[in-house]
Coordinates of C-alpha atoms in Angstrom, one line a residue:
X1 CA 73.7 140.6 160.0
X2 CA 74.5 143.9 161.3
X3 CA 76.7 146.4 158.7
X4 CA 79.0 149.2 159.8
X5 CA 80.1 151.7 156.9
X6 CA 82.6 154.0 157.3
X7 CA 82.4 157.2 155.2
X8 CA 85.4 159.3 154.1
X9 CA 83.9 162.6 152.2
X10 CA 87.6 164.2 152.0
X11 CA 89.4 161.2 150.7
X12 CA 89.4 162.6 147.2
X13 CA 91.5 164.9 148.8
X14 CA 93.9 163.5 150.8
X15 CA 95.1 161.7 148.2
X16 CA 97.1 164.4 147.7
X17 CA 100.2 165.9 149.9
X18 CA 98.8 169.9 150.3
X19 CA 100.1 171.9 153.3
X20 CA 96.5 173.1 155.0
X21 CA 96.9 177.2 154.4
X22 CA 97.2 176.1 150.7
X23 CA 93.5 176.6 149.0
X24 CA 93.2 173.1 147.4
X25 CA 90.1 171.5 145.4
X26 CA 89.6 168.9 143.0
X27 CA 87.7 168.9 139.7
X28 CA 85.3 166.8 138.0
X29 CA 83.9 166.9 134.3
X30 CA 80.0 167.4 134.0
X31 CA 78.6 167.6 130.9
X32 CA 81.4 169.1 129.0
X33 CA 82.2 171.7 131.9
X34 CA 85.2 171.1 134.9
X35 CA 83.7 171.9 137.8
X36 CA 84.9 171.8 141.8
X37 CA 84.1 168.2 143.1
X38 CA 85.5 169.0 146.8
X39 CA 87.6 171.8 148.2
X40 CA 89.4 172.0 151.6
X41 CA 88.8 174.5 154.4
X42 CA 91.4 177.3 153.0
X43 CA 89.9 177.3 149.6
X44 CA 86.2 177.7 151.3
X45 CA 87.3 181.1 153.3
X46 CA 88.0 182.1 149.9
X47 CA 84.8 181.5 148.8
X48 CA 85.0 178.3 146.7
X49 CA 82.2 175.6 147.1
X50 CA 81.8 172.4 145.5
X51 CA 79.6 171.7 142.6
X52 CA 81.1 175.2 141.4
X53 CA 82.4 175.9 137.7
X54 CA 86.0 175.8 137.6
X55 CA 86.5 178.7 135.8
X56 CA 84.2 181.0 138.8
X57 CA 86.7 179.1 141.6
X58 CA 89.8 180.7 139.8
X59 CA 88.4 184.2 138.9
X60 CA 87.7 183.7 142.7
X61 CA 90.5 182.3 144.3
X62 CA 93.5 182.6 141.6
X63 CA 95.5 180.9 144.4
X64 CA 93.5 177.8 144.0
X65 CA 95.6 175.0 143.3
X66 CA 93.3 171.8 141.5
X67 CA 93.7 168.3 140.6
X68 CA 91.5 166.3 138.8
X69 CA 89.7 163.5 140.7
X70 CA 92.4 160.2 140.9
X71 CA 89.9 157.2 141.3
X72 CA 92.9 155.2 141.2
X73 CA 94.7 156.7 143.9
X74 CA 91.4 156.9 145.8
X75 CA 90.7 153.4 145.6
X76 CA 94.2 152.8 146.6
X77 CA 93.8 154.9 149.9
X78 CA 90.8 153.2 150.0
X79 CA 91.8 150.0 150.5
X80 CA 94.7 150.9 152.9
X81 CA 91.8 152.0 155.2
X82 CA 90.3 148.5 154.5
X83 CA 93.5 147.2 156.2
X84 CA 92.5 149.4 159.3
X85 CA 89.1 147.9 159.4
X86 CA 90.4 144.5 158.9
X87 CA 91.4 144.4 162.1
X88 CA 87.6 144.9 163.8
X89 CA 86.1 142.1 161.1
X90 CA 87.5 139.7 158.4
X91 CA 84.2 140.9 156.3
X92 CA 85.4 143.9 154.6
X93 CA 84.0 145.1 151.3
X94 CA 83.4 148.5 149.8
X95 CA 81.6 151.1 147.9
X96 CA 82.7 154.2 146.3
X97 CA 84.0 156.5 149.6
X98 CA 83.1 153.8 151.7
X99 CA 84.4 150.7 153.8
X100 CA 81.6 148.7 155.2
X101 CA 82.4 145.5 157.5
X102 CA 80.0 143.0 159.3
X103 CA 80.2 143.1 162.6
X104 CA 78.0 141.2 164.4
X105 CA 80.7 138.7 165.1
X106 CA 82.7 141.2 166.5
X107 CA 80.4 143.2 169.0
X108 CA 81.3 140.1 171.7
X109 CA 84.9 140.8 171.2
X110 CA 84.9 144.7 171.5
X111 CA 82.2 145.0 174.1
X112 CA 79.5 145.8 172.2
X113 CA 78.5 148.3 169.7
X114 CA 79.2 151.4 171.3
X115 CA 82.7 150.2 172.3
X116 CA 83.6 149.1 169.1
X117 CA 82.7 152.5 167.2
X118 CA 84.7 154.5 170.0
X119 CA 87.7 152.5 169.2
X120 CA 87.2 152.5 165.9
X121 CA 87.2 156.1 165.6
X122 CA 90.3 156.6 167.8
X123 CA 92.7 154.8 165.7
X124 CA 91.3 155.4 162.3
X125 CA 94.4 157.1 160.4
X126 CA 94.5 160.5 159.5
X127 CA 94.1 160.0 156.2
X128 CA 90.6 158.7 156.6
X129 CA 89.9 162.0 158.9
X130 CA 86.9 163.3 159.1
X131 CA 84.8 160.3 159.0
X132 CA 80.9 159.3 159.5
X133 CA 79.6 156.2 160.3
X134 CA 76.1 154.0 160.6
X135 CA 75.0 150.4 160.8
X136 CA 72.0 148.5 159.9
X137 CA 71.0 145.2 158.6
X138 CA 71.9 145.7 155.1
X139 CA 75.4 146.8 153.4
X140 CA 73.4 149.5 151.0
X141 CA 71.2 150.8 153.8
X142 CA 74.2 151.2 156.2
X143 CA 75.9 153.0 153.4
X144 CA 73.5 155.6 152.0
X145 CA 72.4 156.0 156.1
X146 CA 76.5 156.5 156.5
X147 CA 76.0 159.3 153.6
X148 CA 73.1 161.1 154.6
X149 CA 72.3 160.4 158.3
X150 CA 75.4 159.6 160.3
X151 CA 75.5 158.4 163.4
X152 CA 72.3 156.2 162.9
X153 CA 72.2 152.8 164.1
X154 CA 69.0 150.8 162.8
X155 CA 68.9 147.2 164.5
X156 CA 66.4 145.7 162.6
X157 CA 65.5 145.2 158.8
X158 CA 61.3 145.7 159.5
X159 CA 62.6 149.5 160.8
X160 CA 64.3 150.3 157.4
X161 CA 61.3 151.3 155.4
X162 CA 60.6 153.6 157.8
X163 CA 64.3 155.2 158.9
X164 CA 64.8 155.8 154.9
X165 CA 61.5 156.6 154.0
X166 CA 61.8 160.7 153.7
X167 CA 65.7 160.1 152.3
X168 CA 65.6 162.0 148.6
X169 CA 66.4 159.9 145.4
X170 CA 68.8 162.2 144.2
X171 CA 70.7 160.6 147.8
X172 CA 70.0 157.0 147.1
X173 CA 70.8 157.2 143.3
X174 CA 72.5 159.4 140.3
X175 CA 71.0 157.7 137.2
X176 CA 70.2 160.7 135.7
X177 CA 67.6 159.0 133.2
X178 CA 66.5 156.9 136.4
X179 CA 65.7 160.7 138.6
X180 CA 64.0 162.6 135.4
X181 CA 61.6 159.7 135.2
X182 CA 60.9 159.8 138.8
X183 CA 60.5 163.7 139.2
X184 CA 58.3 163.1 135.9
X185 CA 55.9 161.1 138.1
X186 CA 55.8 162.9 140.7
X187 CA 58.6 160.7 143.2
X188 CA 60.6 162.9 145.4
X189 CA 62.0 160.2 148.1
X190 CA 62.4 156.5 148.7
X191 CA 59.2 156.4 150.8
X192 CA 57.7 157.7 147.3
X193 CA 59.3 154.3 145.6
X194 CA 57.8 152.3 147.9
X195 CA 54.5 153.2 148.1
X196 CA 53.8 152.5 144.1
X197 CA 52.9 149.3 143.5
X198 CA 55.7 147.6 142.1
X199 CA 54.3 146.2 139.0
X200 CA 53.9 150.4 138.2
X201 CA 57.1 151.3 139.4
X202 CA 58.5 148.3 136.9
X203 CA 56.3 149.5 134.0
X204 CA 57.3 153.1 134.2
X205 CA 61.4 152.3 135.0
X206 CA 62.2 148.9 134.6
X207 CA 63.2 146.3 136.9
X208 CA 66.2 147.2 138.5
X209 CA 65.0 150.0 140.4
X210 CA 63.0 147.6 142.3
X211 CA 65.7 145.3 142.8
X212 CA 67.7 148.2 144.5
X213 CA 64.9 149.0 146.7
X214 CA 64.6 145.0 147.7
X215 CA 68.7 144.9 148.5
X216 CA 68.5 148.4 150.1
X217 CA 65.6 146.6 152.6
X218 CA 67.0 143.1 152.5
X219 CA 64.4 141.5 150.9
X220 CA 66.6 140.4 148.5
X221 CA 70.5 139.3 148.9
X222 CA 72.9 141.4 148.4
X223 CA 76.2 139.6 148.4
X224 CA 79.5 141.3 148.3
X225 CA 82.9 140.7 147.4
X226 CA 85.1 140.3 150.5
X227 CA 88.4 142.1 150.6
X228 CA 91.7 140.2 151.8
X229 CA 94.8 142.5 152.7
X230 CA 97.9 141.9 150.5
X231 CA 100.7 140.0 151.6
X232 CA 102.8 143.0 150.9
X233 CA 101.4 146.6 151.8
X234 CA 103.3 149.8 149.9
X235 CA 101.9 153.5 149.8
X236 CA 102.8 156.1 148.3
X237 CA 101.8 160.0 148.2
X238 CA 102.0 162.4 145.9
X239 CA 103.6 165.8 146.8
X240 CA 102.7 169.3 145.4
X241 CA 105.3 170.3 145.2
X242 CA 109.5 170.0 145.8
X243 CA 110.2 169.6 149.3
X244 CA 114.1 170.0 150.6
X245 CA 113.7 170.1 154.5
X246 CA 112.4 167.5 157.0
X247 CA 110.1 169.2 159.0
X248 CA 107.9 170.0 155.7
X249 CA 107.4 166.1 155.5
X250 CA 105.3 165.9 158.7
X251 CA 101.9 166.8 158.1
X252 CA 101.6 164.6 154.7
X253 CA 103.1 161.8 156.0
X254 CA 100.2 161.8 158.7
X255 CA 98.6 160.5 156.0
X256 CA 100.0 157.4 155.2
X257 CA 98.0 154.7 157.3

Protein backbone atom coordinates (compact mmCIF):
# COMPACT_ATOMS: atom_id res chain seq x y z
CA UNK A 1 0.00 0.00 0.00
CA UNK A 2 1.43 3.28 -0.55
CA UNK A 3 -0.24 6.44 1.76
CA UNK A 4 -0.37 10.13 0.69
CA UNK A 5 -1.26 12.60 3.64
CA UNK A 6 -2.06 15.89 3.10
CA UNK A 7 -1.31 18.38 5.94
CA UNK A 8 -3.15 21.64 6.49
CA UNK A 9 -1.22 23.60 9.55
CA UNK A 10 -3.61 26.85 8.96
CA UNK A 11 -6.91 25.17 8.83
CA UNK A 12 -7.67 26.12 12.44
CA UNK A 13 -7.67 29.27 10.83
CA UNK A 14 -9.39 29.39 7.96
CA UNK A 15 -12.22 28.34 9.49
CA UNK A 16 -12.77 31.67 10.04
CA UNK A 17 -13.71 34.61 7.42
CA UNK A 18 -10.65 37.39 8.49
CA UNK A 19 -9.58 39.95 5.80
CA UNK A 20 -5.46 39.21 5.73
CA UNK A 21 -4.16 42.95 7.20
CA UNK A 22 -6.39 41.87 10.14
CA UNK A 23 -3.86 40.29 12.99
CA UNK A 24 -5.88 37.10 13.69
CA UNK A 25 -4.92 33.92 16.09
CA UNK A 26 -6.65 31.31 17.75
CA UNK A 27 -6.46 30.17 21.36
CA UNK A 28 -6.16 27.04 23.15
CA UNK A 29 -6.49 26.16 27.02
CA UNK A 30 -3.26 24.61 28.61
CA UNK A 31 -3.26 23.86 32.01
CA UNK A 32 -5.59 26.41 33.22
CA UNK A 33 -3.89 29.20 30.95
CA UNK A 34 -5.40 30.46 27.07
CA UNK A 35 -2.69 30.56 25.17
CA UNK A 36 -2.09 31.35 21.12
CA UNK A 37 -2.56 27.96 19.23
CA UNK A 38 -1.76 29.58 15.59
CA UNK A 39 -1.70 33.09 14.39
CA UNK A 40 -1.65 34.43 10.80
CA UNK A 41 1.03 36.42 9.00
CA UNK A 42 -0.26 40.08 10.23
CA UNK A 43 -0.46 39.05 13.81
CA UNK A 44 3.41 37.63 13.54
CA UNK A 45 4.81 41.21 12.17
CA UNK A 46 3.36 42.17 15.32
CA UNK A 47 5.20 39.95 17.18
CA UNK A 48 2.77 37.19 18.20
CA UNK A 49 3.94 33.52 18.01
CA UNK A 50 2.15 30.51 18.80
CA UNK A 51 2.47 28.57 21.98
CA UNK A 52 2.32 32.32 23.56
CA UNK A 53 0.10 33.29 26.65
CA UNK A 54 -2.83 35.08 25.65
CA UNK A 55 -2.64 37.75 27.85
CA UNK A 56 1.51 38.64 26.39
CA UNK A 57 -0.25 38.51 22.56
CA UNK A 58 -2.74 41.35 23.69
CA UNK A 59 -0.41 43.55 25.85
CA UNK A 60 1.46 43.04 22.46
CA UNK A 61 -0.77 43.33 19.73
CA UNK A 62 -4.08 45.01 21.34
CA UNK A 63 -5.35 44.74 17.70
CA UNK A 64 -5.35 41.05 17.86
CA UNK A 65 -8.54 39.67 17.16
CA UNK A 66 -8.91 35.69 18.78
CA UNK A 67 -11.10 32.83 18.52
CA UNK A 68 -10.98 29.88 20.34
CA UNK A 69 -10.09 26.68 18.47
CA UNK A 70 -13.59 25.24 16.60
CA UNK A 71 -12.87 21.39 16.26
CA UNK A 72 -16.18 21.22 14.86
CA UNK A 73 -15.86 23.60 12.25
CA UNK A 74 -12.36 22.16 11.56
CA UNK A 75 -13.53 18.84 11.11
CA UNK A 76 -16.16 20.21 8.92
CA UNK A 77 -13.55 21.94 6.63
CA UNK A 78 -11.86 18.93 6.98
CA UNK A 79 -13.97 16.76 5.43
CA UNK A 80 -14.87 19.22 2.57
CA UNK A 81 -11.15 18.81 1.64
CA UNK A 82 -11.86 14.98 1.82
CA UNK A 83 -14.26 15.61 -1.02
CA UNK A 84 -11.25 17.20 -3.02
CA UNK A 85 -9.20 14.11 -2.43
CA UNK A 86 -11.96 11.85 -3.27
CA UNK A 87 -11.52 12.55 -6.50
CA UNK A 88 -7.61 11.07 -6.72
CA UNK A 89 -8.77 7.72 -4.49
CA UNK A 90 -12.04 6.29 -3.06
CA UNK A 91 -9.69 5.41 0.17
CA UNK A 92 -9.92 8.50 2.11
CA UNK A 93 -9.59 8.59 5.87
CA UNK A 94 -8.21 11.08 8.33
CA UNK A 95 -6.30 12.30 11.30
CA UNK A 96 -6.48 15.38 13.20
CA UNK A 97 -5.17 18.31 10.34
CA UNK A 98 -4.82 15.64 8.04
CA UNK A 99 -6.41 13.77 4.92
CA UNK A 100 -4.48 10.70 3.97
CA UNK A 101 -5.70 8.55 0.82
CA UNK A 102 -4.14 5.27 -0.69
CA UNK A 103 -3.00 5.65 -3.77
CA UNK A 104 -1.40 2.97 -5.19
CA UNK A 105 -4.38 2.30 -7.38
CA UNK A 106 -4.29 5.58 -8.56
CA UNK A 107 -0.51 6.20 -9.64
CA UNK A 108 -1.54 4.21 -13.23
CA UNK A 109 -4.33 6.62 -13.65
CA UNK A 110 -2.41 9.95 -13.01
CA UNK A 111 0.89 9.00 -14.44
CA UNK A 112 2.68 8.15 -11.66
CA UNK A 113 3.58 9.66 -8.43
CA UNK A 114 5.08 12.80 -9.32
CA UNK A 115 2.13 13.60 -11.62
CA UNK A 116 -0.37 12.88 -9.29
CA UNK A 117 1.12 15.22 -6.35
CA UNK A 118 1.53 18.21 -9.03
CA UNK A 119 -2.06 18.01 -9.79
CA UNK A 120 -2.95 17.49 -6.53
CA UNK A 121 -1.48 20.52 -5.37
CA UNK A 122 -2.90 22.70 -8.26
CA UNK A 123 -6.44 22.25 -7.53
CA UNK A 124 -6.39 21.87 -3.82
CA UNK A 125 -8.89 24.81 -2.69
CA UNK A 126 -7.71 27.69 -1.02
CA UNK A 127 -8.94 26.83 2.01
CA UNK A 128 -6.66 23.98 2.40
CA UNK A 129 -3.62 26.54 1.36
CA UNK A 130 -0.55 26.15 2.51
CA UNK A 131 -0.34 22.48 2.44
CA UNK A 132 2.57 19.66 2.95
CA UNK A 133 2.51 16.43 1.89
CA UNK A 134 4.43 12.74 2.12
CA UNK A 135 3.73 9.10 1.33
CA UNK A 136 4.91 5.86 2.69
CA UNK A 137 3.72 2.42 3.28
CA UNK A 138 1.76 3.11 6.37
CA UNK A 139 -1.14 5.76 7.07
CA UNK A 140 0.73 6.94 10.57
CA UNK A 141 4.16 7.07 9.10
CA UNK A 142 2.92 9.03 6.07
CA UNK A 143 1.22 11.33 8.50
CA UNK A 144 3.78 12.20 11.18
CA UNK A 145 6.48 12.27 7.96
CA UNK A 146 3.64 14.83 6.37
CA UNK A 147 4.09 16.79 9.86
CA UNK A 148 7.61 16.88 10.40
CA UNK A 149 9.46 16.05 7.02
CA UNK A 150 7.37 17.19 4.07
CA UNK A 151 8.00 16.37 0.82
CA UNK A 152 9.33 12.85 1.81
CA UNK A 153 8.37 9.86 -0.14
CA UNK A 154 9.55 6.48 1.50
CA UNK A 155 8.64 3.44 -0.89
CA UNK A 156 9.22 0.80 1.21
CA UNK A 157 8.24 -0.34 4.87
CA UNK A 158 12.05 -2.08 5.65
CA UNK A 159 13.24 1.94 4.99
CA UNK A 160 10.90 3.35 7.78
CA UNK A 161 12.98 2.49 10.87
CA UNK A 162 15.49 4.24 9.45
CA UNK A 163 13.70 7.58 7.69
CA UNK A 164 11.99 8.08 11.37
CA UNK A 165 14.58 7.03 13.42
CA UNK A 166 16.13 10.64 14.62
CA UNK A 167 12.13 12.08 14.55
CA UNK A 168 11.67 13.44 18.48
CA UNK A 169 8.76 11.88 20.53
CA UNK A 170 7.38 14.99 21.45
CA UNK A 171 6.59 14.78 17.24
CA UNK A 172 5.29 11.33 17.14
CA UNK A 173 3.17 11.68 20.40
CA UNK A 174 1.62 14.22 23.23
CA UNK A 175 0.81 11.86 26.02
CA UNK A 176 2.23 13.92 28.44
CA UNK A 177 2.47 10.95 31.14
CA UNK A 178 3.74 8.80 27.99
CA UNK A 179 7.00 11.75 27.21
CA UNK A 180 7.90 12.27 31.19
CA UNK A 181 8.38 8.56 31.34
CA UNK A 182 10.51 8.55 28.33
CA UNK A 183 12.70 11.73 29.08
CA UNK A 184 12.88 9.79 32.63
CA UNK A 185 14.79 6.97 30.82
CA UNK A 186 16.69 8.68 28.95
CA UNK A 187 14.46 8.34 25.25
CA UNK A 188 14.75 11.45 23.15
CA UNK A 189 13.46 9.97 19.52
CA UNK A 190 11.74 7.11 17.97
CA UNK A 191 15.05 5.51 17.01
CA UNK A 192 15.53 5.62 21.01
CA UNK A 193 11.99 3.39 21.25
CA UNK A 194 13.20 1.07 19.02
CA UNK A 195 16.31 0.12 20.18
CA UNK A 196 14.95 -0.99 23.83
CA UNK A 197 13.98 -4.33 23.89
CA UNK A 198 10.39 -4.34 23.80
CA UNK A 199 9.65 -6.52 26.72
CA UNK A 200 11.54 -3.16 28.66
CA UNK A 201 9.87 -0.64 26.75
CA UNK A 202 6.43 -2.68 27.91
CA UNK A 203 7.56 -2.93 31.49
CA UNK A 204 8.49 0.66 31.95
CA UNK A 205 5.14 2.18 29.72
CA UNK A 206 2.80 -0.35 28.97
CA UNK A 207 1.78 -2.01 25.90
CA UNK A 208 0.40 0.49 23.74
CA UNK A 209 3.39 2.38 23.07
CA UNK A 210 4.69 -0.59 21.33
CA UNK A 211 1.67 -1.10 19.45
CA UNK A 212 2.01 2.44 18.01
CA UNK A 213 5.60 1.84 17.07
CA UNK A 214 4.42 -1.65 15.24
CA UNK A 215 1.38 0.39 13.18
CA UNK A 216 3.78 3.36 12.74
CA UNK A 217 6.28 0.48 10.84
CA UNK A 218 3.54 -1.76 9.58
CA UNK A 219 4.25 -4.61 11.49
CA UNK A 220 1.06 -4.54 12.71
CA UNK A 221 -2.45 -3.47 10.87
CA UNK A 222 -3.59 -0.41 11.10
CA UNK A 223 -7.04 -0.31 9.57
CA UNK A 224 -8.90 2.85 9.06
CA UNK A 225 -12.32 4.04 8.68
CA UNK A 226 -13.03 5.02 5.03
CA UNK A 227 -14.74 8.26 4.44
CA UNK A 228 -17.80 8.43 1.78
CA UNK A 229 -18.79 12.05 0.52
CA UNK A 230 -22.44 12.98 1.50
CA UNK A 231 -25.13 12.89 -0.89
CA UNK A 232 -25.74 16.48 -0.20
CA UNK A 233 -22.61 18.89 0.38
CA UNK A 234 -23.45 22.49 2.26
CA UNK A 235 -20.73 24.93 3.72
CA UNK A 236 -20.81 27.55 5.58
CA UNK A 237 -18.30 30.37 6.94
CA UNK A 238 -18.34 32.34 9.53
CA UNK A 239 -17.74 36.17 9.14
CA UNK A 240 -15.95 38.55 11.60
CA UNK A 241 -17.62 40.76 11.21
CA UNK A 242 -20.93 42.71 9.23
CA UNK A 243 -20.19 42.94 5.74
CA UNK A 244 -22.67 45.35 3.36
CA UNK A 245 -20.74 45.55 -0.03
CA UNK A 246 -19.89 42.77 -2.53
CA UNK A 247 -16.50 43.15 -3.26
CA UNK A 248 -15.72 42.48 0.69
CA UNK A 249 -17.07 38.87 0.06
CA UNK A 250 -14.27 37.80 -2.25
CA UNK A 251 -11.38 36.80 -0.38
CA UNK A 252 -13.46 34.56 2.23
CA UNK A 253 -15.44 33.04 -0.19
CA UNK A 254 -12.02 31.74 -1.75
CA UNK A 255 -12.41 29.64 0.90
CA UNK A 256 -15.30 27.66 0.46
CA UNK A 257 -14.03 24.36 -1.54
Amino acid sequence: MHWLAWYFPRLPLACFAVAPEQPFAVSRSEGGRDRIDRCNEAARTLGVRAGMALAEALALAPSLAVRPRDRRREGRLLEALGGWAWRYSSHVTFDPLLVLLEVEGSLRLFGGFDRLVARMERELPEAGRPASWAAAPTPAAAALLARVAPGTRVEHREALAQRLDAVPLHRFTRNRRWLELMRGIGLATIGDCLALPRPELARRLGHEPGLLLDRLLGRLPDPRPLWQPPEQFRQRLLLSCEIDRVEALRFPARRLV
